[in-house]
Amino acid sequence: MTNFTDQNEMPKEMLLFIYDEFKKFILVENDILYKTMFETLYYCGIRRGELREVTCKDIDFNNKSLSVNKNIVSTRGDEGKSYMVTTTKTKSSIRNIPIPKVLLYDLNLLYEVSKKHYVYNNDCYLFGDTEPITNEKLRCRKNKNCKLAEVKQIRIHDSRHSCASLLINSGATINVVVSI
């Protein structure tokens, strides 16, 4: 009975960054790669695996949107790779997300910096190179920044909750929030 839930069990607390906490968090980040990565999580509300799979061709700079259509899951690495590209979690997870100006600016900057330092093309992972950033690097950098910024530790997934809270506090309708 794996789907059984104990009615007496206390639910896990949902954590999130309010906007002021996120501003403190992002101010301690000086690397454009990580800054843009955390902004993408916060402003777009995408899942960790969706973030790891973003390529340059998923960014539409003209229409100011991010196409989410794939996911990366970690594997044991028996065949040399420690990840696998898969479909999104659900069919409704395939979506185009509007990109706010602050993030669009940093995405442009990251793209230009990356072209200078790597053999970069539209198939490269935006947050990585020919290989996506690892879960461990993402988690370690988040933990370091939380400590430096003196804000609470949240999980990477809690960025989705933070995005939903930001949207609600900005007056977005429930339909918009659910679509993210």
JSON list of C-alpha atoms in Angstrom, two decimals:
[
{"chain": "A", "resi": 1, "resn": "MET", "atom": "CA", "xyz": [0.00, 0.00, 0.00]},
{"chain": "A", "resi": 2, "resn": "THR", "atom": "CA", "xyz": [2.47, 2.58, -1.21]},
{"chain": "A", "resi": 3, "resn": "ASN", "atom": "CA", "xyz": [-0.16, 5.29, -1.77]},
{"chain": "A", "resi": 4, "resn": "PHE", "atom": "CA", "xyz": [-1.44, 5.17, 1.79]},
{"chain": "A", "resi": 5, "resn": "THR", "atom": "CA", "xyz": [-0.98, 8.37, 3.75]},
{"chain": "A", "resi": 6, "resn": "ASP", "atom": "CA", "xyz": [-1.18, 8.59, 7.49]},
{"chain": "A", "resi": 7, "resn": "GLN", "atom": "CA", "xyz": [-3.89, 11.11, 8.39]},
{"chain": "A", "resi": 8, "resn": "ASN", "atom": "CA", "xyz": [-2.07, 11.84, 11.65]},
{"chain": "A", "resi": 9, "resn": "GLU", "atom": "CA", "xyz": [1.20, 12.65, 9.90]},
{"chain": "A", "resi": 10, "resn": "MET", "atom": "CA", "xyz": [2.19, 16.31, 9.99]},
{"chain": "A", "resi": 11, "resn": "PRO", "atom": "CA", "xyz": [2.53, 17.81, 6.49]},
{"chain": "A", "resi": 12, "resn": "LYS", "atom": "CA", "xyz": [5.96, 19.03, 5.43]},
{"chain": "A", "resi": 13, "resn": "GLU", "atom": "CA", "xyz": [6.35, 22.76, 5.72]},
{"chain": "A", "resi": 14, "resn": "MET", "atom": "CA", "xyz": [6.44, 24.61, 2.42]},
{"chain": "A", "resi": 15, "resn": "LEU", "atom": "CA", "xyz": [9.25, 27.14, 2.28]},
{"chain": "A", "resi": 16, "resn": "LEU", "atom": "CA", "xyz": [9.71, 30.00, -0.13]},
{"chain": "A", "resi": 17, "resn": "PHE", "atom": "CA", "xyz": [11.56, 33.24, -0.66]},
{"chain": "A", "resi": 18, "resn": "ILE", "atom": "CA", "xyz": [9.54, 36.41, -0.54]},
{"chain": "A", "resi": 19, "resn": "TYR", "atom": "CA", "xyz": [10.84, 38.99, -3.02]},
{"chain": "A", "resi": 20, "resn": "ASP", "atom": "CA", "xyz": [13.02, 40.81, -0.45]},
{"chain": "A", "resi": 21, "resn": "GLU", "atom": "CA", "xyz": [14.68, 37.53, 0.55]},
{"chain": "A", "resi": 22, "resn": "PHE", "atom": "CA", "xyz": [15.33, 36.65, -3.08]},
{"chain": "A", "resi": 23, "resn": "LYS", "atom": "CA", "xyz": [16.90, 40.08, -3.68]},
{"chain": "A", "resi": 24, "resn": "LYS", "atom": "CA", "xyz": [19.28, 39.47, -0.76]},
{"chain": "A", "resi": 25, "resn": "PHE", "atom": "CA", "xyz": [20.01, 35.96, -2.06]},
{"chain": "A", "resi": 26, "resn": "ILE", "atom": "CA", "xyz": [20.74, 37.05, -5.64]},
{"chain": "A", "resi": 27, "resn": "LEU", "atom": "CA", "xyz": [22.90, 40.03, -4.58]},
{"chain": "A", "resi": 28, "resn": "VAL", "atom": "CA", "xyz": [25.61, 37.72, -3.23]},
{"chain": "A", "resi": 29, "resn": "GLU", "atom": "CA", "xyz": [25.96, 35.92, -6.58]},
{"chain": "A", "resi": 30, "resn": "ASN", "atom": "CA", "xyz": [28.66, 37.37, -8.85]},
{"chain": "A", "resi": 31, "resn": "ASP", "atom": "CA", "xyz": [28.81, 34.61, -11.48]},
{"chain": "A", "resi": 32, "resn": "ILE", "atom": "CA", "xyz": [26.43, 35.34, -14.38]},
{"chain": "A", "resi": 33, "resn": "LEU", "atom": "CA", "xyz": [25.79, 31.62, -14.91]},
{"chain": "A", "resi": 34, "resn": "TYR", "atom": "CA", "xyz": [24.53, 31.02, -11.38]},
{"chain": "A", "resi": 35, "resn": "LYS", "atom": "CA", "xyz": [22.80, 34.39, -11.14]},
{"chain": "A", "resi": 36, "resn": "THR", "atom": "CA", "xyz": [20.80, 33.70, -14.29]},
{"chain": "A", "resi": 37, "resn": "MET", "atom": "CA", "xyz": [20.12, 30.13, -13.22]},
{"chain": "A", "resi": 38, "resn": "PHE", "atom": "CA", "xyz": [18.61, 31.18, -9.87]},
{"chain": "A", "resi": 39, "resn": "GLU", "atom": "CA", "xyz": [16.67, 34.02, -11.53]},
{"chain": "A", "resi": 40, "resn": "THR", "atom": "CA", "xyz": [15.22, 31.51, -14.01]},
{"chain": "A", "resi": 41, "resn": "LEU", "atom": "CA", "xyz": [14.11, 29.26, -11.17]},
{"chain": "A", "resi": 42, "resn": "TYR", "atom": "CA", "xyz": [12.59, 32.16, -9.23]},
{"chain": "A", "resi": 43, "resn": "TYR", "atom": "CA", "xyz": [10.94, 34.15, -12.02]},
{"chain": "A", "resi": 44, "resn": "CYS", "atom": "CA", "xyz": [9.83, 31.25, -14.23]},
{"chain": "A", "resi": 45, "resn": "GLY", "atom": "CA", "xyz": [8.97, 28.66, -11.58]},
{"chain": "A", "resi": 46, "resn": "ILE", "atom": "CA", "xyz": [10.39, 25.74, -13.53]},
{"chain": "A", "resi": 47, "resn": "ARG", "atom": "CA", "xyz": [11.44, 22.44, -12.01]},
{"chain": "A", "resi": 48, "resn": "ARG", "atom": "CA", "xyz": [15.11, 21.56, -11.42]},
{"chain": "A", "resi": 49, "resn": "GLY", "atom": "CA", "xyz": [15.16, 18.97, -14.22]},
{"chain": "A", "resi": 50, "resn": "GLU", "atom": "CA", "xyz": [13.49, 21.43, -16.61]},
{"chain": "A", "resi": 51, "resn": "LEU", "atom": "CA", "xyz": [16.13, 24.04, -15.73]},
{"chain": "A", "resi": 52, "resn": "ARG", "atom": "CA", "xyz": [18.99, 21.63, -16.31]},
{"chain": "A", "resi": 53, "resn": "GLU", "atom": "CA", "xyz": [17.63, 20.82, -19.79]},
{"chain": "A", "resi": 54, "resn": "VAL", "atom": "CA", "xyz": [17.24, 24.41, -21.04]},
{"chain": "A", "resi": 55, "resn": "THR", "atom": "CA", "xyz": [19.23, 24.97, -24.23]},
{"chain": "A", "resi": 56, "resn": "CYS", "atom": "CA", "xyz": [19.86, 28.22, -26.08]},
{"chain": "A", "resi": 57, "resn": "LYS", "atom": "CA", "xyz": [17.21, 27.33, -28.66]},
{"chain": "A", "resi": 58, "resn": "ASP", "atom": "CA", "xyz": [14.59, 27.21, -25.86]},
{"chain": "A", "resi": 59, "resn": "ILE", "atom": "CA", "xyz": [14.97, 30.96, -25.32]},
{"chain": "A", "resi": 60, "resn": "ASP", "atom": "CA", "xyz": [12.97, 33.15, -27.69]},
{"chain": "A", "resi": 61, "resn": "PHE", "atom": "CA", "xyz": [14.55, 36.58, -27.22]},
{"chain": "A", "resi": 62, "resn": "ASN", "atom": "CA", "xyz": [12.14, 38.24, -29.68]},
{"chain": "A", "resi": 63, "resn": "ASN", "atom": "CA", "xyz": [8.97, 37.00, -27.98]},
{"chain": "A", "resi": 64, "resn": "LYS", "atom": "CA", "xyz": [10.56, 37.11, -24.52]},
{"chain": "A", "resi": 65, "resn": "SER", "atom": "CA", "xyz": [9.62, 33.54, -23.66]},
{"chain": "A", "resi": 66, "resn": "LEU", "atom": "CA", "xyz": [11.15, 30.30, -22.42]},
{"chain": "A", "resi": 67, "resn": "SER", "atom": "CA", "xyz": [10.01, 27.03, -23.98]},
{"chain": "A", "resi": 68, "resn": "VAL", "atom": "CA", "xyz": [9.80, 24.17, -21.48]},
{"chain": "A", "resi": 69, "resn": "ASN", "atom": "CA", "xyz": [9.49, 20.87, -23.32]},
{"chain": "A", "resi": 70, "resn": "LYS", "atom": "CA", "xyz": [12.00, 18.42, -21.81]},
{"chain": "A", "resi": 71, "resn": "ASN", "atom": "CA", "xyz": [13.36, 17.30, -18.48]},
{"chain": "A", "resi": 72, "resn": "ILE", "atom": "CA", "xyz": [16.59, 15.82, -17.17]},
{"chain": "A", "resi": 73, "resn": "VAL", "atom": "CA", "xyz": [16.55, 13.06, -14.59]},
{"chain": "A", "resi": 74, "resn": "SER", "atom": "CA", "xyz": [19.59, 11.75, -12.77]},
{"chain": "A", "resi": 75, "resn": "THR", "atom": "CA", "xyz": [20.65, 8.16, -13.33]},
{"chain": "A", "resi": 76, "resn": "ARG", "atom": "CA", "xyz": [23.24, 5.96, -11.70]},
{"chain": "A", "resi": 77, "resn": "GLY", "atom": "CA", "xyz": [25.61, 6.51, -14.60]},
{"chain": "A", "resi": 78, "resn": "ASP", "atom": "CA", "xyz": [26.10, 2.83, -15.45]},
{"chain": "A", "resi": 79, "resn": "GLU", "atom": "CA", "xyz": [26.58, 3.71, -19.13]},
{"chain": "A", "resi": 80, "resn": "GLY", "atom": "CA", "xyz": [28.87, 6.70, -18.64]},
{"chain": "A", "resi": 81, "resn": "LYS", "atom": "CA", "xyz": [26.23, 9.42, -18.27]},
{"chain": "A", "resi": 82, "resn": "SER", "atom": "CA", "xyz": [24.76, 10.43, -14.94]},
{"chain": "A", "resi": 83, "resn": "TYR", "atom": "CA", "xyz": [21.58, 11.82, -16.50]},
{"chain": "A", "resi": 84, "resn": "MET", "atom": "CA", "xyz": [18.92, 11.10, -19.07]},
{"chain": "A", "resi": 85, "resn": "VAL", "atom": "CA", "xyz": [16.80, 13.51, -21.13]},
{"chain": "A", "resi": 86, "resn": "THR", "atom": "CA", "xyz": [13.10, 12.68, -20.82]},
{"chain": "A", "resi": 87, "resn": "THR", "atom": "CA", "xyz": [9.72, 14.22, -21.44]},
{"chain": "A", "resi": 88, "resn": "THR", "atom": "CA", "xyz": [8.30, 16.72, -18.98]},
{"chain": "A", "resi": 89, "resn": "LYS", "atom": "CA", "xyz": [6.58, 15.47, -15.84]},
{"chain": "A", "resi": 90, "resn": "THR", "atom": "CA", "xyz": [3.11, 15.79, -17.44]},
{"chain": "A", "resi": 91, "resn": "LYS", "atom": "CA", "xyz": [1.76, 16.83, -20.85]},
{"chain": "A", "resi": 92, "resn": "SER", "atom": "CA", "xyz": [0.58, 20.12, -19.34]},
{"chain": "A", "resi": 93, "resn": "SER", "atom": "CA", "xyz": [4.16, 20.79, -18.22]},
{"chain": "A", "resi": 94, "resn": "ILE", "atom": "CA", "xyz": [5.03, 21.59, -21.84]},
{"chain": "A", "resi": 95, "resn": "ARG", "atom": "CA", "xyz": [4.63, 25.35, -21.89]},
{"chain": "A", "resi": 96, "resn": "ASN", "atom": "CA", "xyz": [5.99, 28.73, -22.91]},
{"chain": "A", "resi": 97, "resn": "ILE", "atom": "CA", "xyz": [6.76, 31.01, -19.99]},
{"chain": "A", "resi": 98, "resn": "PRO", "atom": "CA", "xyz": [7.10, 34.78, -20.33]},
{"chain": "A", "resi": 99, "resn": "ILE", "atom": "CA", "xyz": [10.52, 36.09, -19.33]},
{"chain": "A", "resi": 100, "resn": "PRO", "atom": "CA", "xyz": [10.65, 39.30, -17.25]},
{"chain": "A", "resi": 101, "resn": "LYS", "atom": "CA", "xyz": [13.01, 42.10, -18.38]},
{"chain": "A", "resi": 102, "resn": "VAL", "atom": "CA", "xyz": [15.58, 41.58, -15.61]},
{"chain": "A", "resi": 103, "resn": "LEU", "atom": "CA", "xyz": [15.95, 37.91, -16.53]},
{"chain": "A", "resi": 104, "resn": "LEU", "atom": "CA", "xyz": [15.94, 38.59, -20.28]},
{"chain": "A", "resi": 105, "resn": "TYR", "atom": "CA", "xyz": [18.83, 41.02, -19.82]},
{"chain": "A", "resi": 106, "resn": "ASP", "atom": "CA", "xyz": [20.85, 38.47, -17.84]},
{"chain": "A", "resi": 107, "resn": "LEU", "atom": "CA", "xyz": [20.03, 35.65, -20.30]},
{"chain": "A", "resi": 108, "resn": "ASN", "atom": "CA", "xyz": [21.40, 37.82, -23.12]},
{"chain": "A", "resi": 109, "resn": "LEU", "atom": "CA", "xyz": [24.51, 38.55, -21.08]},
{"chain": "A", "resi": 110, "resn": "LEU", "atom": "CA", "xyz": [25.01, 34.86, -20.22]},
{"chain": "A", "resi": 111, "resn": "TYR", "atom": "CA", "xyz": [24.60, 33.89, -23.87]},
{"chain": "A", "resi": 112, "resn": "GLU", "atom": "CA", "xyz": [27.21, 36.45, -24.99]},
{"chain": "A", "resi": 113, "resn": "VAL", "atom": "CA", "xyz": [29.69, 35.49, -22.23]},
{"chain": "A", "resi": 114, "resn": "SER", "atom": "CA", "xyz": [29.23, 31.78, -22.97]},
{"chain": "A", "resi": 115, "resn": "LYS", "atom": "CA", "xyz": [29.90, 32.25, -26.69]},
{"chain": "A", "resi": 116, "resn": "LYS", "atom": "CA", "xyz": [33.28, 33.80, -25.83]},
{"chain": "A", "resi": 117, "resn": "HIS", "atom": "CA", "xyz": [34.39, 31.07, -23.43]},
{"chain": "A", "resi": 118, "resn": "TYR", "atom": "CA", "xyz": [32.96, 27.86, -24.89]},
{"chain": "A", "resi": 119, "resn": "VAL", "atom": "CA", "xyz": [32.30, 26.24, -28.22]},
{"chain": "A", "resi": 120, "resn": "TYR", "atom": "CA", "xyz": [28.70, 27.34, -27.80]},
{"chain": "A", "resi": 121, "resn": "ASN", "atom": "CA", "xyz": [25.76, 26.65, -30.08]},
{"chain": "A", "resi": 122, "resn": "ASN", "atom": "CA", "xyz": [21.99, 26.47, -29.75]},
{"chain": "A", "resi": 123, "resn": "ASP", "atom": "CA", "xyz": [22.11, 22.81, -28.70]},
{"chain": "A", "resi": 124, "resn": "CYS", "atom": "CA", "xyz": [24.37, 23.45, -25.69]},
{"chain": "A", "resi": 125, "resn": "TYR", "atom": "CA", "xyz": [22.84, 23.44, -22.26]},
{"chain": "A", "resi": 126, "resn": "LEU", "atom": "CA", "xyz": [22.38, 27.01, -21.13]},
{"chain": "A", "resi": 127, "resn": "PHE", "atom": "CA", "xyz": [23.32, 26.08, -17.58]},
{"chain": "A", "resi": 128, "resn": "GLY", "atom": "CA", "xyz": [26.29, 23.89, -18.31]},
{"chain": "A", "resi": 129, "resn": "ASP", "atom": "CA", "xyz": [27.91, 23.41, -21.70]},
{"chain": "A", "resi": 130, "resn": "THR", "atom": "CA", "xyz": [27.85, 20.13, -23.59]},
{"chain": "A", "resi": 131, "resn": "GLU", "atom": "CA", "xyz": [26.70, 18.59, -20.29]},
{"chain": "A", "resi": 132, "resn": "PRO", "atom": "CA", "xyz": [24.03, 20.05, -18.01]},
{"chain": "A", "resi": 133, "resn": "ILE", "atom": "CA", "xyz": [24.91, 21.43, -14.60]},
{"chain": "A", "resi": 134, "resn": "THR", "atom": "CA", "xyz": [24.77, 18.73, -11.93]},
{"chain": "A", "resi": 135, "resn": "ASN", "atom": "CA", "xyz": [22.23, 18.65, -9.13]},
{"chain": "A", "resi": 136, "resn": "GLU", "atom": "CA", "xyz": [25.11, 18.75, -6.65]},
{"chain": "A", "resi": 137, "resn": "LYS", "atom": "CA", "xyz": [26.64, 21.96, -8.08]},
{"chain": "A", "resi": 138, "resn": "LEU", "atom": "CA", "xyz": [23.23, 23.59, -8.10]},
{"chain": "A", "resi": 139, "resn": "ARG", "atom": "CA", "xyz": [22.47, 22.57, -4.51]},
{"chain": "A", "resi": 140, "resn": "CYS", "atom": "CA", "xyz": [25.93, 23.53, -3.16]},
{"chain": "A", "resi": 141, "resn": "ARG", "atom": "CA", "xyz": [25.81, 26.98, -4.77]},
{"chain": "A", "resi": 142, "resn": "LYS", "atom": "CA", "xyz": [22.29, 27.58, -3.45]},
{"chain": "A", "resi": 143, "resn": "ASN", "atom": "CA", "xyz": [23.35, 26.56, 0.07]},
{"chain": "A", "resi": 144, "resn": "LYS", "atom": "CA", "xyz": [26.44, 28.79, -0.09]},
{"chain": "A", "resi": 145, "resn": "ASN", "atom": "CA", "xyz": [24.41, 31.78, -1.27]},
{"chain": "A", "resi": 146, "resn": "CYS", "atom": "CA", "xyz": [21.75, 31.30, 1.40]},
{"chain": "A", "resi": 147, "resn": "LYS", "atom": "CA", "xyz": [24.46, 31.34, 4.06]},
{"chain": "A", "resi": 148, "resn": "LEU", "atom": "CA", "xyz": [26.22, 34.40, 2.59]},
{"chain": "A", "resi": 149, "resn": "ALA", "atom": "CA", "xyz": [22.95, 36.31, 2.19]},
{"chain": "A", "resi": 150, "resn": "GLU", "atom": "CA", "xyz": [21.79, 35.26, 5.66]},
{"chain": "A", "resi": 151, "resn": "VAL", "atom": "CA", "xyz": [18.46, 33.99, 4.38]},
{"chain": "A", "resi": 152, "resn": "LYS", "atom": "CA", "xyz": [16.75, 30.71, 5.21]},
{"chain": "A", "resi": 153, "resn": "GLN", "atom": "CA", "xyz": [17.72, 27.54, 3.37]},
{"chain": "A", "resi": 154, "resn": "ILE", "atom": "CA", "xyz": [15.05, 26.46, 0.91]},
{"chain": "A", "resi": 155, "resn": "ARG", "atom": "CA", "xyz": [15.03, 23.52, -1.47]},
{"chain": "A", "resi": 156, "resn": "ILE", "atom": "CA", "xyz": [15.55, 24.09, -5.20]},
{"chain": "A", "resi": 157, "resn": "HIS", "atom": "CA", "xyz": [11.93, 22.99, -5.72]},
{"chain": "A", "resi": 158, "resn": "ASP", "atom": "CA", "xyz": [10.78, 25.71, -3.32]},
{"chain": "A", "resi": 159, "resn": "SER", "atom": "CA", "xyz": [11.68, 28.21, -6.05]},
{"chain": "A", "resi": 160, "resn": "ARG", "atom": "CA", "xyz": [8.45, 27.05, -7.73]},
{"chain": "A", "resi": 161, "resn": "HIS", "atom": "CA", "xyz": [6.52, 27.99, -4.59]},
{"chain": "A", "resi": 162, "resn": "SER", "atom": "CA", "xyz": [8.40, 31.30, -4.47]},
{"chain": "A", "resi": 163, "resn": "CYS", "atom": "CA", "xyz": [7.41, 32.03, -8.07]},
{"chain": "A", "resi": 164, "resn": "ALA", "atom": "CA", "xyz": [3.76, 31.23, -7.36]},
{"chain": "A", "resi": 165, "resn": "SER", "atom": "CA", "xyz": [3.82, 33.53, -4.32]},
{"chain": "A", "resi": 166, "resn": "LEU", "atom": "CA", "xyz": [5.48, 36.30, -6.36]},
{"chain": "A", "resi": 167, "resn": "LEU", "atom": "CA", "xyz": [2.82, 35.98, -9.07]},
{"chain": "A", "resi": 168, "resn": "ILE", "atom": "CA", "xyz": [-0.06, 36.02, -6.58]},
{"chain": "A", "resi": 169, "resn": "ASN", "atom": "CA", "xyz": [1.37, 39.03, -4.75]},
{"chain": "A", "resi": 170, "resn": "SER", "atom": "CA", "xyz": [1.75, 40.78, -8.11]},
{"chain": "A", "resi": 171, "resn": "GLY", "atom": "CA", "xyz": [-1.95, 40.32, -8.88]},
{"chain": "A", "resi": 172, "resn": "ALA", "atom": "CA", "xyz": [-1.75, 37.37, -11.28]},
{"chain": "A", "resi": 173, "resn": "THR", "atom": "CA", "xyz": [-4.90, 35.31, -11.71]},
{"chain": "A", "resi": 174, "resn": "ILE", "atom": "CA", "xyz": [-5.05, 31.73, -10.49]},
{"chain": "A", "resi": 175, "resn": "ASN", "atom": "CA", "xyz": [-5.09, 30.56, -14.14]},
{"chain": "A", "resi": 176, "resn": "VAL", "atom": "CA", "xyz": [-1.71, 32.21, -14.72]},
{"chain": "A", "resi": 177, "resn": "VAL", "atom": "CA", "xyz": [-0.24, 30.77, -11.53]},
{"chain": "A", "resi": 178, "resn": "VAL", "atom": "CA", "xyz": [-1.44, 27.24, -12.31]},
{"chain": "A", "resi": 179, "resn": "SER", "atom": "CA", "xyz": [-0.05, 27.44, -15.86]},
{"chain": "A", "resi": 180, "resn": "ILE", "atom": "CA", "xyz": [3.48, 27.92, -14.53]}
]
